[in-house]
mmCIF file of N, CA and C in Angstrom:
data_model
loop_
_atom_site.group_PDB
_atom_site.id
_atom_site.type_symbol
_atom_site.label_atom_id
_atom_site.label_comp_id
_atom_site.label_asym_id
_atom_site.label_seq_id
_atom_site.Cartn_x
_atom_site.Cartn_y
_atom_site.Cartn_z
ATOM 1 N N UNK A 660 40.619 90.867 36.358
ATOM 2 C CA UNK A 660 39.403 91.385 35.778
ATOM 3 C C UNK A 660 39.681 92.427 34.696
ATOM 4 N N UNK A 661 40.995 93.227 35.054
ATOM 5 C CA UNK A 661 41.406 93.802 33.670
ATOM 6 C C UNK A 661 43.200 94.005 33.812
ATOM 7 N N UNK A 662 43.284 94.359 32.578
ATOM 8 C CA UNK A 662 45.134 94.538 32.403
ATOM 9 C C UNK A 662 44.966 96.042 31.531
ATOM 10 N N UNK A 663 45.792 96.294 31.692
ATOM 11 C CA UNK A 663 46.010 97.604 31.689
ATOM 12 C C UNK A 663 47.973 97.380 31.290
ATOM 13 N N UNK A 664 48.070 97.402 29.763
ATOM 14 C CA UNK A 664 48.822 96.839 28.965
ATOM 15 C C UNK A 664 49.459 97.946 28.413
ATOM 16 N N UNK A 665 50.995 98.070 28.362
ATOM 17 C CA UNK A 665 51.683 99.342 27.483
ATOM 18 C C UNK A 665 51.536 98.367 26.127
ATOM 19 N N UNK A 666 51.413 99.698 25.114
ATOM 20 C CA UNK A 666 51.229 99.568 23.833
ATOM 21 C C UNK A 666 52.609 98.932 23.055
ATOM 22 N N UNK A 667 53.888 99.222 23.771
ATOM 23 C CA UNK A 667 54.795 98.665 23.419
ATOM 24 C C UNK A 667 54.985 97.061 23.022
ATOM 25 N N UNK A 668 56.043 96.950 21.786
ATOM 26 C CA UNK A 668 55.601 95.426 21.040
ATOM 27 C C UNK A 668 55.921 94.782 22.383
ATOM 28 N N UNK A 669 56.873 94.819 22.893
ATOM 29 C CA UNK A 669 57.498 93.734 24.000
ATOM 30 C C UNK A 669 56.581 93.511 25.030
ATOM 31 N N UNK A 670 55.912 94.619 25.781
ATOM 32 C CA UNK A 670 54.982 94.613 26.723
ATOM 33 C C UNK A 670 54.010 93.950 26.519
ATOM 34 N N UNK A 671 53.543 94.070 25.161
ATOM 35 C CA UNK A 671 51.992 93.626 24.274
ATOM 36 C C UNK A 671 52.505 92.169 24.092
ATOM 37 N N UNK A 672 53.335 91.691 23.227
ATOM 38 C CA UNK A 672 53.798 90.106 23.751
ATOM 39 C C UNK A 672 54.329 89.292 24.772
ATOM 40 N N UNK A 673 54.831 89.806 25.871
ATOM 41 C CA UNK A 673 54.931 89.432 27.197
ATOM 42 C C UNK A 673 53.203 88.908 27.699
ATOM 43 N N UNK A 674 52.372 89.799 27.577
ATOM 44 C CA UNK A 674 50.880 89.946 27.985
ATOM 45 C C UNK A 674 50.505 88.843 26.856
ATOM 46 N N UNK A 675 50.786 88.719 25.729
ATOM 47 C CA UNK A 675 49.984 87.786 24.852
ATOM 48 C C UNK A 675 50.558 85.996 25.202
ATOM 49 N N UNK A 676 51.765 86.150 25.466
ATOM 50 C CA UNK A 676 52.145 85.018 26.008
ATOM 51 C C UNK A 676 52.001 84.537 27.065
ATOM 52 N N UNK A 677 51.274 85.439 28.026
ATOM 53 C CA UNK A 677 51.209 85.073 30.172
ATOM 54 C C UNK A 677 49.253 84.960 29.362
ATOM 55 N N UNK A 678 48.744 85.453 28.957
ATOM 56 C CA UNK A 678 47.351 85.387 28.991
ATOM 57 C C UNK A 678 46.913 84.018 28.261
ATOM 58 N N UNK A 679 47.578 83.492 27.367
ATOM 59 C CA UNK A 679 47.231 81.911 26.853
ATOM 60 C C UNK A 679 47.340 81.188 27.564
ATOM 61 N N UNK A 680 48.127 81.347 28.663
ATOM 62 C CA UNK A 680 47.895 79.996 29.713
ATOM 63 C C UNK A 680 46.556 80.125 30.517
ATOM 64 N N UNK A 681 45.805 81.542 30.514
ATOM 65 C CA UNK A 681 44.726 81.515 31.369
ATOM 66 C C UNK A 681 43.387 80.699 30.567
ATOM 67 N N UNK A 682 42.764 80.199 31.539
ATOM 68 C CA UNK A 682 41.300 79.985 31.033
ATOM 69 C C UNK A 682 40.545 80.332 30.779
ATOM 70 N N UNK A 683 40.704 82.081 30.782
ATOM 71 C CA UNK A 683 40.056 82.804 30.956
ATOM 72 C C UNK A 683 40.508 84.804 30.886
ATOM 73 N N UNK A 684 40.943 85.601 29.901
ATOM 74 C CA UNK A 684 41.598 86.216 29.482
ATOM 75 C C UNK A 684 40.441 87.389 29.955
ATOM 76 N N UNK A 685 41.153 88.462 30.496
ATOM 77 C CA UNK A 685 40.588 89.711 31.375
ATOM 78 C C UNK A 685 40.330 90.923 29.922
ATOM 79 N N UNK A 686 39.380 91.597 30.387
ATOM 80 C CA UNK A 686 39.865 92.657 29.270
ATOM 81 C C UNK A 686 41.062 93.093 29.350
ATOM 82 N N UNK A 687 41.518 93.382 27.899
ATOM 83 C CA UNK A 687 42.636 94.177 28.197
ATOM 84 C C UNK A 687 42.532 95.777 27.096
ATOM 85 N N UNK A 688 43.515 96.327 27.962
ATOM 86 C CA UNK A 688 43.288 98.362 27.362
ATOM 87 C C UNK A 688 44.695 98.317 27.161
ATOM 88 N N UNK A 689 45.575 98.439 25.823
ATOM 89 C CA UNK A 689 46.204 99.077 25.543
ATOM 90 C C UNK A 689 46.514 100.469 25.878
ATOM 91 N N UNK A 690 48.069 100.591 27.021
ATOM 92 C CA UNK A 690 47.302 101.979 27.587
ATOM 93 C C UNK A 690 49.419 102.876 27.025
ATOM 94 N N UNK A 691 49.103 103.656 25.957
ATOM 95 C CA UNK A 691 50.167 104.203 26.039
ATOM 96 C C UNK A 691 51.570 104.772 27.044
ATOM 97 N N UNK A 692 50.331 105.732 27.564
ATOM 98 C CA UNK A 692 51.022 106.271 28.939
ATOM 99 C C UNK A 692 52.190 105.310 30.165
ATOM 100 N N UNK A 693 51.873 104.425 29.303
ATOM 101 C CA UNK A 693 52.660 103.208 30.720
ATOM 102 C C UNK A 693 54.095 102.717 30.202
ATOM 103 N N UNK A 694 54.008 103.766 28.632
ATOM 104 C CA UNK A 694 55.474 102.899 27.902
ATOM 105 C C UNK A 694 56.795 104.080 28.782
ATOM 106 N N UNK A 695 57.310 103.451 29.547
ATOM 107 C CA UNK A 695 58.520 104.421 30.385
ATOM 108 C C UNK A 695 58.187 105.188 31.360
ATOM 109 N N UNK A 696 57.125 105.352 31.988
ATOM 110 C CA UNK A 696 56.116 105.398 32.945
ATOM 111 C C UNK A 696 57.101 105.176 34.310
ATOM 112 N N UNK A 697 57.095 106.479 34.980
ATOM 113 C CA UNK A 697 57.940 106.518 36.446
ATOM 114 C C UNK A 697 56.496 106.425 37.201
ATOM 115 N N UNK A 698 56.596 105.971 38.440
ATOM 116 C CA UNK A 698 55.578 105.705 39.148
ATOM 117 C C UNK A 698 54.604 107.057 39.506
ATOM 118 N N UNK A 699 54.637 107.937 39.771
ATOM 119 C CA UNK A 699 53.910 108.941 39.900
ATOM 120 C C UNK A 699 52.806 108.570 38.744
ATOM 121 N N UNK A 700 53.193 108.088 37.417
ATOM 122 C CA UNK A 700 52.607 108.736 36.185
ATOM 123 C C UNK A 700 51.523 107.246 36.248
ATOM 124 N N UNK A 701 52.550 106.264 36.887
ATOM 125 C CA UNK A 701 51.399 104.816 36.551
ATOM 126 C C UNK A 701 50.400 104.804 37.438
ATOM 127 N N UNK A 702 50.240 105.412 38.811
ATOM 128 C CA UNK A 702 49.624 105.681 39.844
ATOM 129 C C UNK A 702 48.613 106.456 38.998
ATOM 130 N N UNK A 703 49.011 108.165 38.422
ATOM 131 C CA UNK A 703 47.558 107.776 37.536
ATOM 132 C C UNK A 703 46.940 107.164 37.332
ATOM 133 N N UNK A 704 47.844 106.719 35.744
ATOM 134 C CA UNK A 704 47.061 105.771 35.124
ATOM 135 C C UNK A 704 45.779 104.930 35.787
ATOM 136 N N UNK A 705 46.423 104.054 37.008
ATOM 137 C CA UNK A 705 45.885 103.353 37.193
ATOM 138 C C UNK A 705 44.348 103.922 38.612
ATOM 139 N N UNK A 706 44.577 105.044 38.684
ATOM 140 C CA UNK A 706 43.631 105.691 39.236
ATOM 141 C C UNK A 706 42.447 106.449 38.283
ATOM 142 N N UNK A 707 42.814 106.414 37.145
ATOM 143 C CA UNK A 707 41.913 107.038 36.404
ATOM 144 C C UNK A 707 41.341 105.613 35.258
ATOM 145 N N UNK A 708 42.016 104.659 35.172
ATOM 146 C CA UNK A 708 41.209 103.453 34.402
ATOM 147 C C UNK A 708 40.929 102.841 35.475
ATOM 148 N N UNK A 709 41.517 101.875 36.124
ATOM 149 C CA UNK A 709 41.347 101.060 36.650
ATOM 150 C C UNK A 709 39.317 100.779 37.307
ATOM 151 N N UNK A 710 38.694 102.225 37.366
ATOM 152 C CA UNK A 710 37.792 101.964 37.807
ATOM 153 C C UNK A 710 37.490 101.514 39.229
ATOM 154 N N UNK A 711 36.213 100.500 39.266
ATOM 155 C CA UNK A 711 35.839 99.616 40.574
ATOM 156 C C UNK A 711 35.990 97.950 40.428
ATOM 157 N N UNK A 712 36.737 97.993 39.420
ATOM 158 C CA UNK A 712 37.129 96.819 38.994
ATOM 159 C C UNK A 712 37.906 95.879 39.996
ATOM 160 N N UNK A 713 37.670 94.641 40.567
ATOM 161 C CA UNK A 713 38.149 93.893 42.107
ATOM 162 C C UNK A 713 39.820 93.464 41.859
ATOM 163 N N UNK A 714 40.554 93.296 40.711
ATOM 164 C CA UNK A 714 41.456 92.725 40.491
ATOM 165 C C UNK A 714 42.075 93.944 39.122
ATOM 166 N N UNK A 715 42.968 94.012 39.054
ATOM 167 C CA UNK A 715 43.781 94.761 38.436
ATOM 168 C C UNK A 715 45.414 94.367 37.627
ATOM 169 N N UNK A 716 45.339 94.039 36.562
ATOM 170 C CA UNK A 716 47.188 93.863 35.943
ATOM 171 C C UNK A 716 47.321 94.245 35.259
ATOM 172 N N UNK A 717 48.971 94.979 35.880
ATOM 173 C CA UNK A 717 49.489 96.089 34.795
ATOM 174 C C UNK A 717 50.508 95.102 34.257
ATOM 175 N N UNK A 718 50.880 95.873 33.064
ATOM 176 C CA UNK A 718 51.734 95.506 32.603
ATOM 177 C C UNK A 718 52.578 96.441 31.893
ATOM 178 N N UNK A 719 53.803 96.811 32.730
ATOM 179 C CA UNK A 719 54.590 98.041 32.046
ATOM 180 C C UNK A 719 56.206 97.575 31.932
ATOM 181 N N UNK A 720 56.943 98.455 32.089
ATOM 182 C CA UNK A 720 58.207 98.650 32.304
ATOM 183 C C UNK A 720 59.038 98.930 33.604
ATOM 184 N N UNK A 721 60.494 98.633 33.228
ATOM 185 C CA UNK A 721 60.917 98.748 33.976
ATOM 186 C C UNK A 721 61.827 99.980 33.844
ATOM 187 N N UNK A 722 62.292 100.902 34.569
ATOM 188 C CA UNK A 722 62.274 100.951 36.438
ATOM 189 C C UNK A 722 61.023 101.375 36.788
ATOM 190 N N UNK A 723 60.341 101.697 36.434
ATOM 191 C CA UNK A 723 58.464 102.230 36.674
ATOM 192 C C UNK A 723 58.005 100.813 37.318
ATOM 193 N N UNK A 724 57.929 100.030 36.939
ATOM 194 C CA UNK A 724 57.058 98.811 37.867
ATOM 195 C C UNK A 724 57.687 98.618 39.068
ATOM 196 N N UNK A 725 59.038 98.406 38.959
ATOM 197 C CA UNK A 725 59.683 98.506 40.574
ATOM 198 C C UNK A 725 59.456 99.040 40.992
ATOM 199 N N UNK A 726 59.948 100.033 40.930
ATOM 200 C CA UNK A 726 59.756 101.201 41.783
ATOM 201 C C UNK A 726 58.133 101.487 42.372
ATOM 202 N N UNK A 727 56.810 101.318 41.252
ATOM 203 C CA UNK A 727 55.467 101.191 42.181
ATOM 204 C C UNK A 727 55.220 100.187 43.163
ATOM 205 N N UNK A 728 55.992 99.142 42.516
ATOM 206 C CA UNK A 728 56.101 97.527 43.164
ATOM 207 C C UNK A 728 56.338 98.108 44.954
ATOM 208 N N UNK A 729 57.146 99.038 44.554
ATOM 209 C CA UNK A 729 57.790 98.705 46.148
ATOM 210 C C UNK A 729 57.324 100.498 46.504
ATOM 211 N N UNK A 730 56.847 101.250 45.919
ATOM 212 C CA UNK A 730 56.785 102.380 46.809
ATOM 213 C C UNK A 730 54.494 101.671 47.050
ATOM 214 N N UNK A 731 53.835 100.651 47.284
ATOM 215 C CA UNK A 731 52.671 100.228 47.479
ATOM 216 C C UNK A 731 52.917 99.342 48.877
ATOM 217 N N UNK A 732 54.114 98.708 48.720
ATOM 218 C CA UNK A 732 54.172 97.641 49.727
ATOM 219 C C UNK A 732 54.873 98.254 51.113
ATOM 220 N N UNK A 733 54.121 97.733 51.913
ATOM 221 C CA UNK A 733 54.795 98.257 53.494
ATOM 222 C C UNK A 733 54.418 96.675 53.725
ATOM 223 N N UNK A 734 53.808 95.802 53.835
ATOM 224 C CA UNK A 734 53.724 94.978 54.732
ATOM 225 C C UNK A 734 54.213 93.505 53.601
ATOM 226 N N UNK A 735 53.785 92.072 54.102
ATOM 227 C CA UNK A 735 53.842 91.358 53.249
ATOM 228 C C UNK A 735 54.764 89.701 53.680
ATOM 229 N N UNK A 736 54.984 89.203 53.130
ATOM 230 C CA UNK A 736 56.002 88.082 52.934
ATOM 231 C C UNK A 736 57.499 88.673 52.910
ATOM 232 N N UNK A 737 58.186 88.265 54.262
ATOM 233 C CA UNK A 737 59.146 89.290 54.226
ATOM 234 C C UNK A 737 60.358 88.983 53.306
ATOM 235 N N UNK A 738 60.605 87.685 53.270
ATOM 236 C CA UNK A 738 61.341 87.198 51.981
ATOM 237 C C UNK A 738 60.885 87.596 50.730
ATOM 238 N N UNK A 739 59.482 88.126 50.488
ATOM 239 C CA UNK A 739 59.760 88.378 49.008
ATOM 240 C C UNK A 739 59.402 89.813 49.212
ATOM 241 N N UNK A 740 59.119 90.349 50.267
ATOM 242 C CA UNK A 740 59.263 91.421 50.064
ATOM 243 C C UNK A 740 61.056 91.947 49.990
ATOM 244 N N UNK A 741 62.269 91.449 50.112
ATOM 245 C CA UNK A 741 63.313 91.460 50.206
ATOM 246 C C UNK A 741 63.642 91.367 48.715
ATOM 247 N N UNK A 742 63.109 90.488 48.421
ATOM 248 C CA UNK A 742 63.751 90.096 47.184
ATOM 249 C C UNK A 742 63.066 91.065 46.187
ATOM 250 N N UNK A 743 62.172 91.181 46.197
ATOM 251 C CA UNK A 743 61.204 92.646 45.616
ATOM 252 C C UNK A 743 62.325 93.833 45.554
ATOM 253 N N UNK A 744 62.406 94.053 46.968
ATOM 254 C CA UNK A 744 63.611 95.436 46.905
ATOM 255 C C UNK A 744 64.474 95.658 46.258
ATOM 256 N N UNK A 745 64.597 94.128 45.707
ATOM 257 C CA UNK A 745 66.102 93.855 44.919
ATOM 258 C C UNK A 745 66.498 94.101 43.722
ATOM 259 N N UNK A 746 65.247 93.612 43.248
ATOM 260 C CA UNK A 746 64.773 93.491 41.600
ATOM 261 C C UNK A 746 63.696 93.097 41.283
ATOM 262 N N UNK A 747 63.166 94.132 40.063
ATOM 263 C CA UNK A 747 61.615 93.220 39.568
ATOM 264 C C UNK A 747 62.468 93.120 37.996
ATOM 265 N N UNK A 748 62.764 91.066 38.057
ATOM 266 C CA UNK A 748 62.578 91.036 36.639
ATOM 267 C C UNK A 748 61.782 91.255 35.683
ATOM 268 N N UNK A 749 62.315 91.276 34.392
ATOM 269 C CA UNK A 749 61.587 91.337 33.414
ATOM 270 C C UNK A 749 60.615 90.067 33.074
ATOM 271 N N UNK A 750 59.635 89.818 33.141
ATOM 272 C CA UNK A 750 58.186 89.077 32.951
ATOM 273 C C UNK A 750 57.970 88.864 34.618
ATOM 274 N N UNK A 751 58.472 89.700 35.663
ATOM 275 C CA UNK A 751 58.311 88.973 37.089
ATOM 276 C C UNK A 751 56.727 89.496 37.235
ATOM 277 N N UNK A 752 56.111 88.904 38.134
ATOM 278 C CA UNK A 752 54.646 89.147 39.080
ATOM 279 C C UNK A 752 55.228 89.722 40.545
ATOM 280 N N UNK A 753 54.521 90.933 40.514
ATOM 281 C CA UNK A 753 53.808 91.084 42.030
ATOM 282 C C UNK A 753 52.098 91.021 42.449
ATOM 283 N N UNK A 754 52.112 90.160 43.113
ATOM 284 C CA UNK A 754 50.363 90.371 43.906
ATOM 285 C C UNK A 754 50.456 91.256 44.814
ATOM 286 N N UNK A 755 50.017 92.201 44.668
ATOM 287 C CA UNK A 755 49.843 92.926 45.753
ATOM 288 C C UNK A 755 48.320 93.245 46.202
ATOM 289 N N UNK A 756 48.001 93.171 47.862
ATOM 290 C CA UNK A 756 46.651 93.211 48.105
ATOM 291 C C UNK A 756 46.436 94.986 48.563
ATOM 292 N N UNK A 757 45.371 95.946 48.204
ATOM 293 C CA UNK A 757 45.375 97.020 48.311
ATOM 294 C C UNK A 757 43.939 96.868 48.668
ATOM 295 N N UNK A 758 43.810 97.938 50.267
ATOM 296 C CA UNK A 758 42.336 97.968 51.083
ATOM 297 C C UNK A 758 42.230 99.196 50.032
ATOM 298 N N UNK A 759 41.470 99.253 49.005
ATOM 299 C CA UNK A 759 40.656 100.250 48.451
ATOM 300 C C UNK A 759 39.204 99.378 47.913
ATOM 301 N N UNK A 760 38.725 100.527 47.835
ATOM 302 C CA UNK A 760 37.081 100.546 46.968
ATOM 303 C C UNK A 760 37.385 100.383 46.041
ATOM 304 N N UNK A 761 38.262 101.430 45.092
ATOM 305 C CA UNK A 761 37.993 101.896 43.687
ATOM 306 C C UNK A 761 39.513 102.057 43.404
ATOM 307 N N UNK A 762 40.154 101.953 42.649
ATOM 308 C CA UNK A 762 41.261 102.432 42.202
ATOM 309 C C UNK A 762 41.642 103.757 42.319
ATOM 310 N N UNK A 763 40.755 104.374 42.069
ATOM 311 C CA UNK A 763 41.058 106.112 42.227
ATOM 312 C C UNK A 763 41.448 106.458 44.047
ATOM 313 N N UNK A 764 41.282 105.593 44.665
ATOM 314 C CA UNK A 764 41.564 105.327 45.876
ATOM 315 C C UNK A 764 43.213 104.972 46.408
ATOM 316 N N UNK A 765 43.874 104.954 45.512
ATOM 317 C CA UNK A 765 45.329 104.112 44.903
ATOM 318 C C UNK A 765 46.310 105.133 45.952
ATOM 319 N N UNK A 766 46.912 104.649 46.951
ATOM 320 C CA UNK A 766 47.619 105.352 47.809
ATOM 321 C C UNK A 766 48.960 104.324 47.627
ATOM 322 N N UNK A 767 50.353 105.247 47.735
ATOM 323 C CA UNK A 767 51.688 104.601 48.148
ATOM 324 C C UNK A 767 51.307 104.197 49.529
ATOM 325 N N UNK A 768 52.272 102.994 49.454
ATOM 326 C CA UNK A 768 52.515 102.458 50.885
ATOM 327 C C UNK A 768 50.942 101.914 51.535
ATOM 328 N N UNK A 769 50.046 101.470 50.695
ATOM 329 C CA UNK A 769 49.001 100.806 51.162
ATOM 330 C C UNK A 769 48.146 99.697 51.028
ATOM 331 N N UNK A 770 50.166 98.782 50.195
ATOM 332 C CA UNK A 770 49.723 97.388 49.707
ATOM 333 C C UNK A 770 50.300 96.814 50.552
ATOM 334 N N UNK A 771 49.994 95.153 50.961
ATOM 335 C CA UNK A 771 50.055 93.917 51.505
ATOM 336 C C UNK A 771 50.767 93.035 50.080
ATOM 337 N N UNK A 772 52.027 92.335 50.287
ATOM 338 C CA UNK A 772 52.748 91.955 48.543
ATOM 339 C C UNK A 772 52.326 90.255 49.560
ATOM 340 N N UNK A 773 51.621 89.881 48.407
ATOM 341 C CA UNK A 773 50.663 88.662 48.669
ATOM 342 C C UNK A 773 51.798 87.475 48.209
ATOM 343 N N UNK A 774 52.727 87.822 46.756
ATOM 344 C CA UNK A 774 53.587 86.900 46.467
ATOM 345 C C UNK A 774 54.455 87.530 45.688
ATOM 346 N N UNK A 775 55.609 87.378 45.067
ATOM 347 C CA UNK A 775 56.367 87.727 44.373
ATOM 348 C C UNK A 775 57.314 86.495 43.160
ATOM 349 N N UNK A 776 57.442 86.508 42.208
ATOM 350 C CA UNK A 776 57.713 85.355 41.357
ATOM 351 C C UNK A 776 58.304 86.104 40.219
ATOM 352 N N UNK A 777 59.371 85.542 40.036
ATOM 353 C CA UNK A 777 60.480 85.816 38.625
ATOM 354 C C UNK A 777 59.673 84.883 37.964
ATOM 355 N N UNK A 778 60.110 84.704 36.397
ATOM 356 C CA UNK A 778 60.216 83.736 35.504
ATOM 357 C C UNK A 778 60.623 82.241 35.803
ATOM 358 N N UNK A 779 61.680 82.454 36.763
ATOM 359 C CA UNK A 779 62.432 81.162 36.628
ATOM 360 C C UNK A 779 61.723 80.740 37.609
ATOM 361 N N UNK A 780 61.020 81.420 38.700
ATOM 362 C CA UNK A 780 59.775 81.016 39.914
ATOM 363 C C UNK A 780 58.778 80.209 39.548
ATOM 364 N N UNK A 781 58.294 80.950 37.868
ATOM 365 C CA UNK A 781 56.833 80.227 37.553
ATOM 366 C C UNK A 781 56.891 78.339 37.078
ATOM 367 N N UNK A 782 58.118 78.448 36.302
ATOM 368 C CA UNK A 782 58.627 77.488 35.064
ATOM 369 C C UNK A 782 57.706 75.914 36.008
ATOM 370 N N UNK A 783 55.897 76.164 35.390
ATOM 371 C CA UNK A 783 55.697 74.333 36.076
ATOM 372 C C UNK A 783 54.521 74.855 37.130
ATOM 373 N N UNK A 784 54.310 76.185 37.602
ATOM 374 C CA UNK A 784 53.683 76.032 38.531
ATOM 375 C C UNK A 784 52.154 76.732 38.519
ATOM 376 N N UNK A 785 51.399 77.044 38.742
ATOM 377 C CA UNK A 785 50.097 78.071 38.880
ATOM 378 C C UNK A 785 50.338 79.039 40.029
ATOM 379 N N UNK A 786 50.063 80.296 39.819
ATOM 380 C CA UNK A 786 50.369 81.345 40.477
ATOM 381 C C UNK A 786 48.012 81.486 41.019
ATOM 382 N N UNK A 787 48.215 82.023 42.084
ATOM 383 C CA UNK A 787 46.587 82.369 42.329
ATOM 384 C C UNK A 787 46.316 83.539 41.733
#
């Protein structure tokens, strides 16, 4: 329902290339703050845009996305939560399911990781 996009060229074309396959393209906010973004700072972020909005994708950097990737998840698919621990490639997805209302609601350690997928995961398939 929205993305929440670093302004960076690479980030901004990663996002322009994953959003043409949709049928259907979310708003998206160019959001500075997310270019090198350690998790404390994206947890903002994403507590102060994100809104009441039902669905949420970021799109930042790395070590900042790992590292939120995995300081949200306690529960999940335990294989990909493993493989999560391991590494979040570069263009990888996490779903993660979070019991909040509102984003500003955004607590560590209070996601469910619904799926996890590298690049070489997607190559052919539809992700939900």
């Amino acid at each position: 329902d929205l993305v929440l996009c670093s302004t960076a060229r690479r980030a901004w074309r990663t996002w322009q290339l994953a959003s043409a396959a949709l049928d259907a393209v979310p708003a998206t906010v160019g959001c500075d703050e997310l270019y090198l973004a350690e998790v404390p700072r994206m947890i903002d972020v994403v507590r102060r845009r994100g809104g009441v909005t039902p669905r949420l994708l970021l799109v930042g950097h790395n070590p900042g996305m790992h590292g939120l990737a995995n300081s949200l998840v306690t529960a999940g698919v335990a294989v990909d939560r493993t493989r999560l621990a391991a590494k979040f490639p570069t263009a990888g997805l996490a779903w993660i399911r979070l019991p909040i209302a509102s984003w500003a609601d955004l607590q560590a350690g209070s996601g469910e990781l619904m799926g996890f997928w590298s690049p070489r995961d997607l190559a052919g398939t539809t992700v939900p």
